[in-house]
Amino acid sequence: MSTASVPSFYLYGEPQRSVAEGFVHVESLDDRSRPSEWTIRPHVHHDLNHIILIAEGGGAMQAEAVQLSFEAPCLLLIPAGIVHGFTWHRESRGYVTTIAASYLRHLVTRDTDLTPLFARPHAVMLPQEDGSDAEAAIARMTRELGWSGPGQRAAVEAALLLLMVLALRHATLAEAMQQGTARQAALVARLRERIEQRFRQRESVSDQARALGTSLTALRQACARVANSSPAQILDDRALLEARRLLVYSQLSVTEIAYAVGFEDPAYFSRFFTRHIGQSPKAWRDSRRQS
């Protein structure tokens, strides 16, 4: 229901289907953007993440309620489940690397330094020489994906990790890269996953801690150090994200949206939204439709 009016695709324009656990795919930006007149309309992939290299040109990315402009060379990182769309400068050149969410979780579990990369959608500007390195890594990945020789999976993973490390080292992630331990990072990741599945139930932070098998104090410390936030704020942020999606992409009334995100009292939902966003749900929806 959350993105019912937003197209959900496998790859852009393709019907939704199950994603293989180790799925990695690379294609030219030109393949889908040129036929679409350099505009990719808002859509969502529930189980796929993107790393997009813009080698020449630029454009703007809409990711939920945020719009980011960028120029080449840069890497765009879009987590699974985020409504996103693009307007490219004509004749932009680049590559779209798509990674199964299950595979990305496997990579991040092995090296928690990578955790901040897909905490949110963002654009990472690259020096020219690192833009060339990123393009070379993608070219290697593309070659390896085109055959099934010995060590193919390892070679694909090596090229993918190089691309992710380039993004990590140039990203402005100070707010997400606190001094949390690997155990704390894993706990916050589990919290986010649980919230994603159950945020409409509006469970308390105590309920979350109990379900995760940890203390309330430990959960608060982990969120503060890893996410620079509190568990309650992470819960509220997810509810607000869903509310904004429905306000922009659905015709539901504010009352219906309140119930859809788990609030029993629509008036309380309106006060909650206004306190966090600075506008009432109706005013915020009207401002988005006029922009």
Short mmCIF file of N, CA, C and O in Angstrom, two decimals, residues 54-153:
data_model
loop_
_atom_site.label_atom_id
_atom_site.label_comp_id
_atom_site.label_asym_id
_atom_site.label_seq_id
_atom_site.Cartn_x
_atom_site.Cartn_y
_atom_site.Cartn_z
N ILE A 54 28.02 8.56 -13.14
CA ILE A 54 27.85 9.57 -14.18
C ILE A 54 29.25 9.97 -14.63
O ILE A 54 29.97 10.66 -13.89
N ALA A 55 29.65 9.50 -15.81
CA ALA A 55 31.00 9.75 -16.33
C ALA A 55 31.07 11.07 -17.09
O ALA A 55 32.11 11.75 -17.09
N GLU A 56 29.99 11.44 -17.75
CA GLU A 56 29.90 12.71 -18.47
C GLU A 56 28.48 13.24 -18.33
O GLU A 56 27.52 12.48 -18.34
N GLY A 57 28.37 14.56 -18.19
CA GLY A 57 27.05 15.17 -18.09
C GLY A 57 26.66 15.43 -16.64
O GLY A 57 27.47 15.83 -15.82
N GLY A 58 25.40 15.20 -16.33
CA GLY A 58 24.90 15.46 -14.99
C GLY A 58 23.39 15.42 -14.98
O GLY A 58 22.76 14.82 -15.86
N GLY A 59 22.80 16.06 -13.98
CA GLY A 59 21.35 16.07 -13.89
C GLY A 59 20.87 16.29 -12.48
O GLY A 59 21.56 16.90 -11.66
N ALA A 60 19.67 15.78 -12.20
CA ALA A 60 19.06 15.91 -10.88
C ALA A 60 18.40 14.58 -10.52
O ALA A 60 17.83 13.90 -11.37
N MET A 61 18.49 14.22 -9.25
CA MET A 61 17.87 13.01 -8.73
C MET A 61 16.81 13.39 -7.71
O MET A 61 17.08 14.16 -6.79
N GLN A 62 15.61 12.87 -7.88
CA GLN A 62 14.57 12.99 -6.87
C GLN A 62 14.57 11.69 -6.08
O GLN A 62 14.42 10.61 -6.64
N ALA A 63 14.77 11.77 -4.76
CA ALA A 63 14.76 10.60 -3.90
C ALA A 63 13.85 10.91 -2.72
O ALA A 63 14.21 11.69 -1.84
N GLU A 64 12.66 10.31 -2.75
CA GLU A 64 11.62 10.67 -1.78
C GLU A 64 11.36 12.17 -1.87
O GLU A 64 11.10 12.67 -2.95
N ALA A 65 11.48 12.89 -0.77
CA ALA A 65 11.16 14.32 -0.78
C ALA A 65 12.39 15.19 -1.07
O ALA A 65 12.30 16.41 -1.04
N VAL A 66 13.53 14.57 -1.34
CA VAL A 66 14.79 15.30 -1.53
C VAL A 66 15.14 15.35 -3.01
O VAL A 66 14.95 14.37 -3.74
N GLN A 67 15.66 16.48 -3.47
CA GLN A 67 16.16 16.59 -4.83
C GLN A 67 17.63 16.99 -4.78
O GLN A 67 18.01 17.95 -4.11
N LEU A 68 18.47 16.24 -5.47
CA LEU A 68 19.90 16.46 -5.49
C LEU A 68 20.37 16.71 -6.92
O LEU A 68 20.00 15.97 -7.84
N SER A 69 21.14 17.77 -7.12
CA SER A 69 21.76 18.02 -8.42
C SER A 69 23.18 17.51 -8.40
O SER A 69 23.84 17.47 -7.35
N PHE A 70 23.70 17.14 -9.57
CA PHE A 70 25.05 16.56 -9.63
C PHE A 70 25.65 16.80 -11.01
O PHE A 70 24.95 17.04 -11.99
N GLU A 71 26.98 16.76 -11.04
CA GLU A 71 27.74 16.88 -12.27
C GLU A 71 28.78 15.76 -12.30
O GLU A 71 29.25 15.30 -11.25
N ALA A 72 29.14 15.33 -13.50
CA ALA A 72 30.16 14.29 -13.65
C ALA A 72 31.54 14.84 -13.27
O ALA A 72 31.79 16.04 -13.40
N PRO A 73 32.41 13.93 -12.80
CA PRO A 73 32.15 12.53 -12.47
C PRO A 73 31.59 12.39 -11.05
O PRO A 73 32.02 13.08 -10.14
N CYS A 74 30.63 11.50 -10.89
CA CYS A 74 30.06 11.27 -9.58
C CYS A 74 29.42 9.90 -9.52
O CYS A 74 29.17 9.27 -10.56
N LEU A 75 29.17 9.44 -8.32
CA LEU A 75 28.45 8.20 -8.08
C LEU A 75 27.16 8.53 -7.34
O LEU A 75 27.18 9.27 -6.36
N LEU A 76 26.05 7.98 -7.81
CA LEU A 76 24.76 8.11 -7.14
C LEU A 76 24.45 6.79 -6.46
O LEU A 76 24.54 5.73 -7.09
N LEU A 77 24.10 6.84 -5.18
CA LEU A 77 23.79 5.63 -4.43
C LEU A 77 22.33 5.68 -3.99
O LEU A 77 21.92 6.63 -3.32
N ILE A 78 21.57 4.66 -4.38
CA ILE A 78 20.12 4.63 -4.10
C ILE A 78 19.79 3.31 -3.42
O ILE A 78 19.89 2.25 -4.03
N PRO A 79 19.41 3.35 -2.14
CA PRO A 79 19.05 2.11 -1.43
C PRO A 79 17.75 1.51 -1.94
O PRO A 79 16.88 2.21 -2.47
N ALA A 80 17.60 0.21 -1.77
CA ALA A 80 16.34 -0.47 -2.08
C ALA A 80 15.20 0.15 -1.27
O ALA A 80 15.38 0.58 -0.13
N GLY A 81 14.03 0.22 -1.89
CA GLY A 81 12.85 0.71 -1.20
C GLY A 81 12.66 2.21 -1.23
O GLY A 81 11.66 2.72 -0.72
N ILE A 82 13.60 2.94 -1.86
CA ILE A 82 13.50 4.40 -1.95
C ILE A 82 12.86 4.77 -3.29
O ILE A 82 13.30 4.34 -4.35
N VAL A 83 11.81 5.59 -3.22
CA VAL A 83 11.21 6.10 -4.45
C VAL A 83 12.17 7.10 -5.07
O VAL A 83 12.59 8.06 -4.41
N HIS A 84 12.54 6.88 -6.33
CA HIS A 84 13.55 7.74 -6.96
C HIS A 84 13.25 7.92 -8.45
O HIS A 84 12.59 7.09 -9.07
N GLY A 85 13.74 9.03 -8.99
CA GLY A 85 13.63 9.32 -10.41
C GLY A 85 14.75 10.28 -10.80
O GLY A 85 15.41 10.86 -9.93
N PHE A 86 14.96 10.45 -12.10
CA PHE A 86 16.09 11.26 -12.57
C PHE A 86 15.69 12.11 -13.76
O PHE A 86 14.86 11.72 -14.59
N THR A 87 16.32 13.26 -13.86
CA THR A 87 16.32 14.06 -15.08
C THR A 87 17.77 14.27 -15.46
O THR A 87 18.52 14.94 -14.72
N TRP A 88 18.20 13.66 -16.55
CA TRP A 88 19.60 13.74 -16.97
C TRP A 88 19.79 14.89 -17.95
O TRP A 88 18.89 15.22 -18.73
N HIS A 89 20.99 15.50 -17.94
CA HIS A 89 21.36 16.37 -19.05
C HIS A 89 21.42 15.50 -20.31
O HIS A 89 21.87 14.35 -20.26
N ARG A 90 20.95 16.04 -21.41
CA ARG A 90 20.96 15.27 -22.66
C ARG A 90 22.39 14.84 -23.00
O ARG A 90 23.34 15.57 -22.80
N GLU A 91 22.49 13.62 -23.50
CA GLU A 91 23.76 13.01 -23.90
C GLU A 91 24.68 12.73 -22.71
O GLU A 91 25.90 12.57 -22.89
N SER A 92 24.13 12.68 -21.52
CA SER A 92 24.95 12.23 -20.39
C SER A 92 25.39 10.79 -20.64
O SER A 92 24.70 10.02 -21.32
N ARG A 93 26.52 10.45 -20.05
CA ARG A 93 27.06 9.09 -20.23
C ARG A 93 27.38 8.49 -18.87
O ARG A 93 27.91 9.19 -18.00
N GLY A 94 27.04 7.22 -18.71
CA GLY A 94 27.33 6.57 -17.44
C GLY A 94 26.87 5.13 -17.43
O GLY A 94 26.53 4.56 -18.47
N TYR A 95 26.85 4.55 -16.23
CA TYR A 95 26.54 3.14 -16.07
C TYR A 95 25.72 2.94 -14.80
O TYR A 95 25.97 3.59 -13.78
N VAL A 96 24.76 2.04 -14.88
CA VAL A 96 23.90 1.71 -13.74
C VAL A 96 24.27 0.31 -13.25
O VAL A 96 24.09 -0.67 -13.97
N THR A 97 24.81 0.25 -12.03
CA THR A 97 25.12 -1.04 -11.40
C THR A 97 24.01 -1.33 -10.39
O THR A 97 23.70 -0.49 -9.54
N THR A 98 23.41 -2.51 -10.49
CA THR A 98 22.30 -2.89 -9.64
C THR A 98 22.69 -4.12 -8.82
O THR A 98 23.24 -5.07 -9.36
N ILE A 99 22.39 -4.07 -7.52
CA ILE A 99 22.85 -5.12 -6.59
C ILE A 99 21.67 -5.61 -5.77
O ILE A 99 20.91 -4.81 -5.21
N ALA A 100 21.51 -6.92 -5.67
CA ALA A 100 20.47 -7.50 -4.84
C ALA A 100 20.65 -7.07 -3.39
O ALA A 100 21.77 -7.02 -2.87
N ALA A 101 19.54 -6.76 -2.73
CA ALA A 101 19.61 -6.33 -1.33
C ALA A 101 20.23 -7.40 -0.45
O ALA A 101 21.01 -7.09 0.46
N SER A 102 19.92 -8.67 -0.70
CA SER A 102 20.48 -9.76 0.11
C SER A 102 22.00 -9.84 -0.06
O SER A 102 22.73 -10.09 0.91
N TYR A 103 22.48 -9.61 -1.27
CA TYR A 103 23.92 -9.65 -1.53
C TYR A 103 24.61 -8.47 -0.86
O TYR A 103 25.70 -8.61 -0.28
N LEU A 104 24.00 -7.29 -0.95
CA LEU A 104 24.58 -6.12 -0.31
C LEU A 104 24.68 -6.32 1.20
O LEU A 104 25.69 -5.97 1.81
N ARG A 105 23.66 -6.90 1.81
CA ARG A 105 23.72 -7.17 3.25
C ARG A 105 24.88 -8.10 3.58
O ARG A 105 25.56 -7.92 4.60
N HIS A 106 25.12 -9.07 2.72
CA HIS A 106 26.25 -9.99 2.91
C HIS A 106 27.57 -9.23 2.88
O HIS A 106 28.45 -9.43 3.73
N LEU A 107 27.73 -8.32 1.92
CA LEU A 107 28.97 -7.55 1.81
C LEU A 107 29.16 -6.64 3.03
O LEU A 107 30.27 -6.53 3.57
N VAL A 108 28.08 -6.00 3.45
CA VAL A 108 28.17 -5.08 4.58
C VAL A 108 28.45 -5.82 5.88
O VAL A 108 29.18 -5.32 6.75
N THR A 109 27.90 -7.01 6.02
CA THR A 109 28.17 -7.82 7.21
C THR A 109 29.65 -8.15 7.32
O THR A 109 30.23 -8.16 8.41
N ARG A 110 30.28 -8.38 6.19
CA ARG A 110 31.72 -8.70 6.19
C ARG A 110 32.58 -7.48 6.46
O ARG A 110 33.69 -7.60 6.97
N ASP A 111 32.12 -6.30 6.10
CA ASP A 111 32.89 -5.08 6.34
C ASP A 111 31.92 -3.96 6.69
O ASP A 111 31.35 -3.32 5.82
N THR A 112 31.75 -3.71 7.99
CA THR A 112 30.77 -2.73 8.44
C THR A 112 31.16 -1.29 8.09
O THR A 112 30.34 -0.38 8.23
N ASP A 113 32.39 -1.06 7.63
CA ASP A 113 32.75 0.27 7.14
C ASP A 113 31.82 0.70 6.01
O ASP A 113 31.62 1.90 5.77
N LEU A 114 31.26 -0.28 5.28
CA LEU A 114 30.42 0.02 4.13
C LEU A 114 28.99 0.39 4.52
O LEU A 114 28.21 0.86 3.69
N THR A 115 28.64 0.20 5.79
CA THR A 115 27.26 0.40 6.23
C THR A 115 26.69 1.78 5.86
O THR A 115 25.54 1.87 5.40
N PRO A 116 27.44 2.89 6.03
CA PRO A 116 26.83 4.21 5.74
C PRO A 116 26.49 4.44 4.28
O PRO A 116 25.69 5.33 3.97
N LEU A 117 27.08 3.65 3.37
CA LEU A 117 26.89 3.93 1.94
C LEU A 117 25.43 3.92 1.53
O LEU A 117 25.00 4.73 0.70
N PHE A 118 24.66 2.99 2.06
CA PHE A 118 23.27 2.87 1.65
C PHE A 118 22.31 3.20 2.79
O PHE A 118 21.19 2.73 2.81
N ALA A 119 22.77 4.04 3.71
CA ALA A 119 21.88 4.50 4.77
C ALA A 119 20.86 5.49 4.23
O ALA A 119 19.77 5.65 4.79
N ARG A 120 21.17 6.13 3.13
CA ARG A 120 20.28 7.12 2.51
C ARG A 120 20.73 7.31 1.08
O ARG A 120 21.87 6.98 0.72
N PRO A 121 19.88 7.86 0.22
CA PRO A 121 20.33 8.16 -1.15
C PRO A 121 21.22 9.39 -1.15
O PRO A 121 20.96 10.36 -0.44
N HIS A 122 22.29 9.37 -1.91
CA HIS A 122 23.13 10.56 -2.01
C HIS A 122 24.00 10.51 -3.25
O HIS A 122 24.12 9.49 -3.92
N ALA A 123 24.56 11.66 -3.58
CA ALA A 123 25.47 11.81 -4.72
C ALA A 123 26.86 12.06 -4.18
O ALA A 123 27.06 12.91 -3.32
N VAL A 124 27.82 11.32 -4.70
CA VAL A 124 29.21 11.41 -4.24
C VAL A 124 30.05 11.94 -5.39
O VAL A 124 30.22 11.28 -6.42
N MET A 125 30.59 13.13 -5.23
CA MET A 125 31.43 13.71 -6.27
C MET A 125 32.81 13.06 -6.24
O MET A 125 33.35 12.79 -5.17
N LEU A 126 33.38 12.82 -7.42
CA LEU A 126 34.68 12.16 -7.54
C LEU A 126 35.69 13.07 -8.23
O LEU A 126 35.33 13.80 -9.16
N PRO A 127 36.96 13.01 -7.81
CA PRO A 127 38.01 13.63 -8.61
C PRO A 127 38.07 12.95 -9.98
O PRO A 127 37.67 11.78 -10.12
N GLN A 128 38.59 13.64 -10.98
CA GLN A 128 38.59 13.10 -12.33
C GLN A 128 39.29 11.76 -12.41
O GLN A 128 38.80 10.82 -13.07
N GLU A 129 40.43 11.63 -11.72
CA GLU A 129 41.17 10.35 -11.81
C GLU A 129 40.41 9.20 -11.17
O GLU A 129 40.45 8.06 -11.66
N ASP A 130 39.66 9.48 -10.09
CA ASP A 130 38.88 8.42 -9.47
C ASP A 130 37.63 8.11 -10.28
O ASP A 130 37.12 6.98 -10.25
N GLY A 131 37.14 9.09 -11.01
CA GLY A 131 36.06 8.81 -11.96
C GLY A 131 36.51 7.81 -13.01
O GLY A 131 35.77 6.89 -13.38
N SER A 132 37.74 7.97 -13.48
CA SER A 132 38.30 7.02 -14.45
C SER A 132 38.47 5.65 -13.83
O SER A 132 38.21 4.62 -14.47
N ASP A 133 38.91 5.60 -12.56
CA ASP A 133 39.06 4.32 -11.87
C ASP A 133 37.71 3.63 -11.71
O ASP A 133 37.59 2.40 -11.85
N ALA A 134 36.69 4.41 -11.39
CA ALA A 134 35.34 3.83 -11.24
C ALA A 134 34.86 3.27 -12.57
O ALA A 134 34.28 2.17 -12.62
N GLU A 135 35.11 3.98 -13.65
CA GLU A 135 34.69 3.49 -14.96
C GLU A 135 35.44 2.23 -15.34
O GLU A 135 34.87 1.29 -15.91
N ALA A 136 36.73 2.17 -14.98
CA ALA A 136 37.52 0.96 -15.27
C ALA A 136 36.99 -0.24 -14.46
O ALA A 136 36.92 -1.37 -14.97
N ALA A 137 36.60 0.00 -13.20
CA ALA A 137 36.05 -1.08 -12.37
C ALA A 137 34.74 -1.59 -12.96
O ALA A 137 34.49 -2.81 -12.99
N ILE A 138 33.91 -0.69 -13.46
CA ILE A 138 32.65 -1.10 -14.05
C ILE A 138 32.89 -1.86 -15.35
O ILE A 138 32.20 -2.86 -15.64
N ALA A 139 33.87 -1.42 -16.14
CA ALA A 139 34.20 -2.14 -17.37
C ALA A 139 34.65 -3.56 -17.06
O ALA A 139 34.25 -4.53 -17.73
N ARG A 140 35.46 -3.72 -16.01
CA ARG A 140 35.90 -5.06 -15.60
C ARG A 140 34.69 -5.89 -15.14
O ARG A 140 34.56 -7.07 -15.49
N MET A 141 33.81 -5.29 -14.36
CA MET A 141 32.63 -6.00 -13.87
C MET A 141 31.76 -6.46 -15.05
O MET A 141 31.25 -7.58 -15.07
N THR A 142 31.60 -5.58 -16.03
CA THR A 142 30.78 -5.90 -17.20
C THR A 142 31.37 -7.08 -17.96
O THR A 142 30.63 -7.99 -18.38
N ARG A 143 32.68 -7.08 -18.15
CA ARG A 143 33.32 -8.20 -18.85
C ARG A 143 33.11 -9.50 -18.09
O ARG A 143 32.80 -10.55 -18.68
N GLU A 144 33.29 -9.46 -16.78
CA GLU A 144 33.16 -10.68 -15.98
C GLU A 144 31.72 -11.19 -15.97
O GLU A 144 31.49 -12.41 -15.96
N LEU A 145 30.75 -10.29 -15.97
CA LEU A 145 29.36 -10.70 -15.99
C LEU A 145 28.95 -11.33 -17.32
O LEU A 145 27.92 -12.00 -17.40
N GLY A 146 29.77 -11.13 -18.34
CA GLY A 146 29.46 -11.64 -19.66
C GLY A 146 29.94 -13.05 -19.92
O GLY A 146 29.75 -13.56 -21.05
N TRP A 147 30.54 -13.70 -18.95
CA TRP A 147 30.97 -15.08 -19.13
C TRP A 147 30.87 -15.82 -17.81
O TRP A 147 30.45 -15.26 -16.81
N SER A 148 31.24 -17.08 -17.77
CA SER A 148 31.11 -17.88 -16.54
C SER A 148 32.37 -18.69 -16.29
O SER A 148 32.31 -19.86 -15.93
N GLY A 149 33.53 -18.06 -16.51
CA GLY A 149 34.80 -18.75 -16.32
C GLY A 149 35.16 -18.90 -14.85
O GLY A 149 34.48 -18.38 -13.96
N PRO A 150 36.27 -19.57 -14.57
CA PRO A 150 36.72 -19.77 -13.19
C PRO A 150 36.95 -18.43 -12.49
O PRO A 150 37.55 -17.51 -13.06
N GLY A 151 36.49 -18.32 -11.27
CA GLY A 151 36.71 -17.12 -10.49
C GLY A 151 35.84 -15.94 -10.88
O GLY A 151 36.06 -14.82 -10.40
N GLN A 152 34.84 -16.17 -11.73
CA GLN A 152 34.02 -15.06 -12.22
C GLN A 152 33.34 -14.32 -11.08
O GLN A 152 33.35 -13.09 -11.02
N ARG A 153 32.75 -15.04 -10.13
CA ARG A 153 32.04 -14.39 -9.03
C ARG A 153 32.99 -13.56 -8.19
O ARG A 153 32.66 -12.44 -7.78
#
